[in-house]
Tab-separated table of C-alpha atoms in Angstrom:
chain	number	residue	atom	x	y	z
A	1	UNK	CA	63.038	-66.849	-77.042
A	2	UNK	CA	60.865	-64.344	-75.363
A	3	UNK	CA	61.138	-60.569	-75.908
A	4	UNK	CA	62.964	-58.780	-73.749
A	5	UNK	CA	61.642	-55.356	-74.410
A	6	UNK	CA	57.739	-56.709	-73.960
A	7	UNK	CA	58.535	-58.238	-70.477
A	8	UNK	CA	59.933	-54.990	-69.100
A	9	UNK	CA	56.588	-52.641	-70.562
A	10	UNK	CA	55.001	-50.978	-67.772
A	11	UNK	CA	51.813	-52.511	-67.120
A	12	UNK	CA	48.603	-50.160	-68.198
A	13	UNK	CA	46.535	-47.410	-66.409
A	14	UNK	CA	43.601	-49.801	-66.975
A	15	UNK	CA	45.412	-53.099	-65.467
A	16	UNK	CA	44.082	-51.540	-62.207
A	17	UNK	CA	40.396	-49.959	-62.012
A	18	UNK	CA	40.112	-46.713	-60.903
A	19	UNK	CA	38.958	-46.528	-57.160
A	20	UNK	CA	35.563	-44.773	-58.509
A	21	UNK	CA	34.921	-46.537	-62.033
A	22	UNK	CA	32.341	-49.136	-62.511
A	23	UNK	CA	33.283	-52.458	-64.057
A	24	UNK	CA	30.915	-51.805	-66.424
A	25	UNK	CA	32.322	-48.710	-67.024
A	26	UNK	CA	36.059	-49.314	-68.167
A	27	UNK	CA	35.885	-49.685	-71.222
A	28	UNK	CA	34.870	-46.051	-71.769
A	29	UNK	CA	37.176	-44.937	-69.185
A	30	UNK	CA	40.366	-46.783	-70.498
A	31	UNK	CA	40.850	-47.148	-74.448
A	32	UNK	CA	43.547	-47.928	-76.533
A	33	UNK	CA	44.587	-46.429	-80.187
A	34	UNK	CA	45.594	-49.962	-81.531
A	35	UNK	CA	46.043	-53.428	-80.549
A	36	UNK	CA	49.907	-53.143	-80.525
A	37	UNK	CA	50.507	-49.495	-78.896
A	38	UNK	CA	51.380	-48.512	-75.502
A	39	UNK	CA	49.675	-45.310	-75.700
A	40	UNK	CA	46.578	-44.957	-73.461
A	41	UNK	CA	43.649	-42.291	-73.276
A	42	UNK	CA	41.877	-41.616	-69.998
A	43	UNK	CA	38.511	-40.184	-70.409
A	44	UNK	CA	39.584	-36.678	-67.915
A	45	UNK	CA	36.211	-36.774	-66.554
A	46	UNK	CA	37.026	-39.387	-64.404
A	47	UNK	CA	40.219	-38.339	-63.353
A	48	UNK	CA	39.020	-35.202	-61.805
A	49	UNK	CA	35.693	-36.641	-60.905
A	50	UNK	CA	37.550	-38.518	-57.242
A	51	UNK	CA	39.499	-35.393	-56.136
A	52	UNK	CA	36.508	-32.744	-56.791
A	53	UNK	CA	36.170	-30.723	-53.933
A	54	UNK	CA	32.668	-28.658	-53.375
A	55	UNK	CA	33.288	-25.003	-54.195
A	56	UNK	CA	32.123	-22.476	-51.209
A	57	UNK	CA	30.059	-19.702	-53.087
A	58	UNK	CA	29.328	-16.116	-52.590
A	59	UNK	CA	26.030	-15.875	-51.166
A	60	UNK	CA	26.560	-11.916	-50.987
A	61	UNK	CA	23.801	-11.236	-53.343
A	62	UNK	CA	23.031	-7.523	-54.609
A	63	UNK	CA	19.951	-7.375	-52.171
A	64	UNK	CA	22.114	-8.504	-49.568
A	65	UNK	CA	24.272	-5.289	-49.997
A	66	UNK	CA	21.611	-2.976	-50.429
A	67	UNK	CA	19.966	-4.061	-47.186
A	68	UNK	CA	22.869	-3.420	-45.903
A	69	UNK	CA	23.478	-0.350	-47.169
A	70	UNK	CA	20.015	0.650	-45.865
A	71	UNK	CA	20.723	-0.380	-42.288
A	72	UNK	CA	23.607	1.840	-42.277
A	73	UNK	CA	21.826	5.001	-43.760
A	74	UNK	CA	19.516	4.453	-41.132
A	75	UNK	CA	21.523	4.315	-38.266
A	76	UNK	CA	23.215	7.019	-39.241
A	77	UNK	CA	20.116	9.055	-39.485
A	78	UNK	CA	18.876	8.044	-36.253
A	79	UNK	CA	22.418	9.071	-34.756
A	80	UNK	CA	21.840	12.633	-36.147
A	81	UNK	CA	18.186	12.517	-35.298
A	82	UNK	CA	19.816	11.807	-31.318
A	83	UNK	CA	22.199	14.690	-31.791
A	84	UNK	CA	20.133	16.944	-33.039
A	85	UNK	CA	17.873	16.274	-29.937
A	86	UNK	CA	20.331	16.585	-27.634
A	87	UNK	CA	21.398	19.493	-29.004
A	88	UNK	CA	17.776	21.285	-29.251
A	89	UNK	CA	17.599	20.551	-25.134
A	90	UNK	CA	21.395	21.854	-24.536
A	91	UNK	CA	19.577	25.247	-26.732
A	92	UNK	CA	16.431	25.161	-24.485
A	93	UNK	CA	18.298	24.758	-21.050
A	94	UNK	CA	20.916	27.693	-21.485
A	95	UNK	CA	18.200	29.520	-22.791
A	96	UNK	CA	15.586	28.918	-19.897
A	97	UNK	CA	18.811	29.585	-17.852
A	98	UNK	CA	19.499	33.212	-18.953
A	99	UNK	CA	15.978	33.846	-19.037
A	100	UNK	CA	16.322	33.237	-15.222
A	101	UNK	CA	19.463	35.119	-14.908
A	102	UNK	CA	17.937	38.326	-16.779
A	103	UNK	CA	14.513	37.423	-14.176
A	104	UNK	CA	16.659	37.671	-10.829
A	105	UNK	CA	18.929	40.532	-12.489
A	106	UNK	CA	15.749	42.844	-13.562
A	107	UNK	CA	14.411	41.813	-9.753
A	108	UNK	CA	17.401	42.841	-8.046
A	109	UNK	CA	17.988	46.143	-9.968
A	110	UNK	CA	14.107	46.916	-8.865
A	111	UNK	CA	14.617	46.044	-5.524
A	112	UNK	CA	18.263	48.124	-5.266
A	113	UNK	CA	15.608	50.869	-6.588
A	114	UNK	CA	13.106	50.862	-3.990
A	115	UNK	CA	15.475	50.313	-1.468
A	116	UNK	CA	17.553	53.442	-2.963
A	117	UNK	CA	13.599	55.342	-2.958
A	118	UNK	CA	12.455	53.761	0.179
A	119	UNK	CA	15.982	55.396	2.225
A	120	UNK	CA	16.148	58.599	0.589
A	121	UNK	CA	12.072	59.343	1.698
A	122	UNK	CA	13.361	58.024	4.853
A	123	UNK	CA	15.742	60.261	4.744
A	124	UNK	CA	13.541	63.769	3.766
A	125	UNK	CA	11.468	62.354	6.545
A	126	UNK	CA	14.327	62.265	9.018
A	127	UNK	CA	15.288	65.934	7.672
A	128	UNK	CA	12.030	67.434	8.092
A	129	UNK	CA	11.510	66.103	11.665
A	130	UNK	CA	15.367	67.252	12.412
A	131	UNK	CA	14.701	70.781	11.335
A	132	UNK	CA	11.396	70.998	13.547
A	133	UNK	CA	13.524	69.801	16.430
A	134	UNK	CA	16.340	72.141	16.055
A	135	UNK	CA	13.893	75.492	15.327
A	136	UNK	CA	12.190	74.453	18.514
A	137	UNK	CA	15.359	73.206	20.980
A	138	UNK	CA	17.045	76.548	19.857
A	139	UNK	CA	20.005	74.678	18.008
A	140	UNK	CA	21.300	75.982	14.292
A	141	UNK	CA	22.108	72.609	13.361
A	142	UNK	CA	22.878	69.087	14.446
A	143	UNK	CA	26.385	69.838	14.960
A	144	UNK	CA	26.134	73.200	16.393
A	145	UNK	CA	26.134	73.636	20.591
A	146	UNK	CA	23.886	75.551	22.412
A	147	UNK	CA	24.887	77.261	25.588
A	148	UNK	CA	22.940	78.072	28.649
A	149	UNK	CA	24.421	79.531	31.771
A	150	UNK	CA	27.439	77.097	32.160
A	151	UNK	CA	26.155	74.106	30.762
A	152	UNK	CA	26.596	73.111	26.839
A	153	UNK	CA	24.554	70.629	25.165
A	154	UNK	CA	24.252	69.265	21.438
A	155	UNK	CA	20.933	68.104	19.338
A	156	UNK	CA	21.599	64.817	20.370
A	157	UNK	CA	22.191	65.328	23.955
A	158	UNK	CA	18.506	66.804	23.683
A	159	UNK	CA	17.058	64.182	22.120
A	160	UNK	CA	18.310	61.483	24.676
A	161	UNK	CA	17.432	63.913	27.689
A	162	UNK	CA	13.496	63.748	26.481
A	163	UNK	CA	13.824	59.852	25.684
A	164	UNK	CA	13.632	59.959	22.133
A	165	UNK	CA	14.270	57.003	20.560
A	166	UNK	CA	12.959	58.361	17.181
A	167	UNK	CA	14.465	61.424	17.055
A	168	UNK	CA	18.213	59.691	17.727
A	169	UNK	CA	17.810	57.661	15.232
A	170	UNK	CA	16.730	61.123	12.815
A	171	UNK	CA	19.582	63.087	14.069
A	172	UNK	CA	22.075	60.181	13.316
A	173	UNK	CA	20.692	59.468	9.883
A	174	UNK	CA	21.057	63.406	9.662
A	175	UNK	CA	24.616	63.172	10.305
A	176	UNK	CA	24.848	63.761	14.128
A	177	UNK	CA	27.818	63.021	15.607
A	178	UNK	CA	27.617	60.353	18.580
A	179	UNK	CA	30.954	60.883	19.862
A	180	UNK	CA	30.610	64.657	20.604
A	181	UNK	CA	31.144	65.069	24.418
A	182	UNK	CA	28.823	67.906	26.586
A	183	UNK	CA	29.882	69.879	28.737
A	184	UNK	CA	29.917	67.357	31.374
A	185	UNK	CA	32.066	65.231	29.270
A	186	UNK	CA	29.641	62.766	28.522
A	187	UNK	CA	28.487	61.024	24.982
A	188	UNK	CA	25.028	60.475	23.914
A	189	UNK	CA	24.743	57.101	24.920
A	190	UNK	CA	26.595	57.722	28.509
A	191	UNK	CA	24.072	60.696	29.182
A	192	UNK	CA	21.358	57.471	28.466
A	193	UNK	CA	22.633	55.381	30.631
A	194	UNK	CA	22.995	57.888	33.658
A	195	UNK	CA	19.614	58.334	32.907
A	196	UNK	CA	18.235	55.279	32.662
A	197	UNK	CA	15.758	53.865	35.433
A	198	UNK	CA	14.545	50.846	34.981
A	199	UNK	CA	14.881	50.279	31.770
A	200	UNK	CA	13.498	53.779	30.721
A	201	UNK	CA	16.191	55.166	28.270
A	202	UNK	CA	17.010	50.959	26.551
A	203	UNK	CA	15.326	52.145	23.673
A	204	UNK	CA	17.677	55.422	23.854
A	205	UNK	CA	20.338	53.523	24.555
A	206	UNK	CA	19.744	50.577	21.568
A	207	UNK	CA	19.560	53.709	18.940
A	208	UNK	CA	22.910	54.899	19.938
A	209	UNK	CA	26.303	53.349	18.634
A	210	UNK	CA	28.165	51.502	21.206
């Protein structure tokens, strides 16, 4: 009678080859303690050896990083090398730009200075040439009238009677008043224009305030 508990043994590893073993190679991979046991060894080489998968490395080697490293510290430097440029021509611009401003102000306060010089010798011109008039028309001063028989005239009234463009313009800048009225009731500039023939009293006339 057979053996019930041998029939229902589990067959052995080796019974079917592993899918990567050589038939030349199972005895090593399959062995057995004894003729009689159901123990089996497996060599774990070959176990592993079918299901191995490749390993990605690190290739981020030391030089790798210090390249790396060195890119960066020069980028960096050339971005400060850029700002520092930029900010050298911001320097030389505002500085070229008050040197301009402190040009045109220096110009314009020498100019407001000979203007200033330029009027007030115009002025002790005007003055000098008003006080020759008025010691030789008989007047005391620009503003004073002088009388003769019934008739009353003023500096300026003079001045426009003998067409004298120049000397209006020295009584005004003297302080002559244009609106004073002789006796006739007339202004400066209305005397000039009674006056004027053909065009004789238009440089009069131009001197005088409208």
């Amino acid at each position: 009678q057979a053996d019930s508990s041998s029939s229902a043994r589990p067959l052995s590893p080796c019974t079917r080859p592993h899918p990567q073993t050589r038939r030349g190679d199972m005895g090593q991979a399959c062995s057995t303690e004894g003729e009689n046991t159901d123990v089996v060894r497996i060599e774990p080489t070959l176990l592993t050896q079918a299901d191995a998968k490749p390993v990605a490395t690190d290739d981020f080697s030391p030089g790798a990083a210090e390249a790396e490293r060195r890119r960066a510290e020069e980028a960096a430097a050339e971005e400060e090398r850029n700002r520092q440029a930029a900010e050298e021509a911001r320097q030389q611009v505002e500085k070229a730009m008050r040197a301009e401003a402190d040009r045109a102000a220096a110009e314009a306060a020498a100019q407001a200075k000979r203007d200033e010089e330029a009027a007030k010798a115009q002025k002790e011109e005007a003055e000098k040439k008003v006080a020759t008039f008025l010691r030789a028309r008989g007047f005391k001063t620009i503003t004073s009238p002088k009388k003769s028989f019934m008739k009353t005239s003023f500096p300026l009234h003079a001045a426009v009677e003998e067409n004298s463009a120049e000397m209006v313009l020295a009584l005004i800048a003297c302080g002559a008043d244009a609106t004073q009225k002789n006796s006739a009731g007339k202004t400066p500039r209305a005397l000039a224009e009674k006056l004027n023939r053909r065009s004789s009293h238009d440089a009069v006339i131009a001197a005088l305030p409208a």
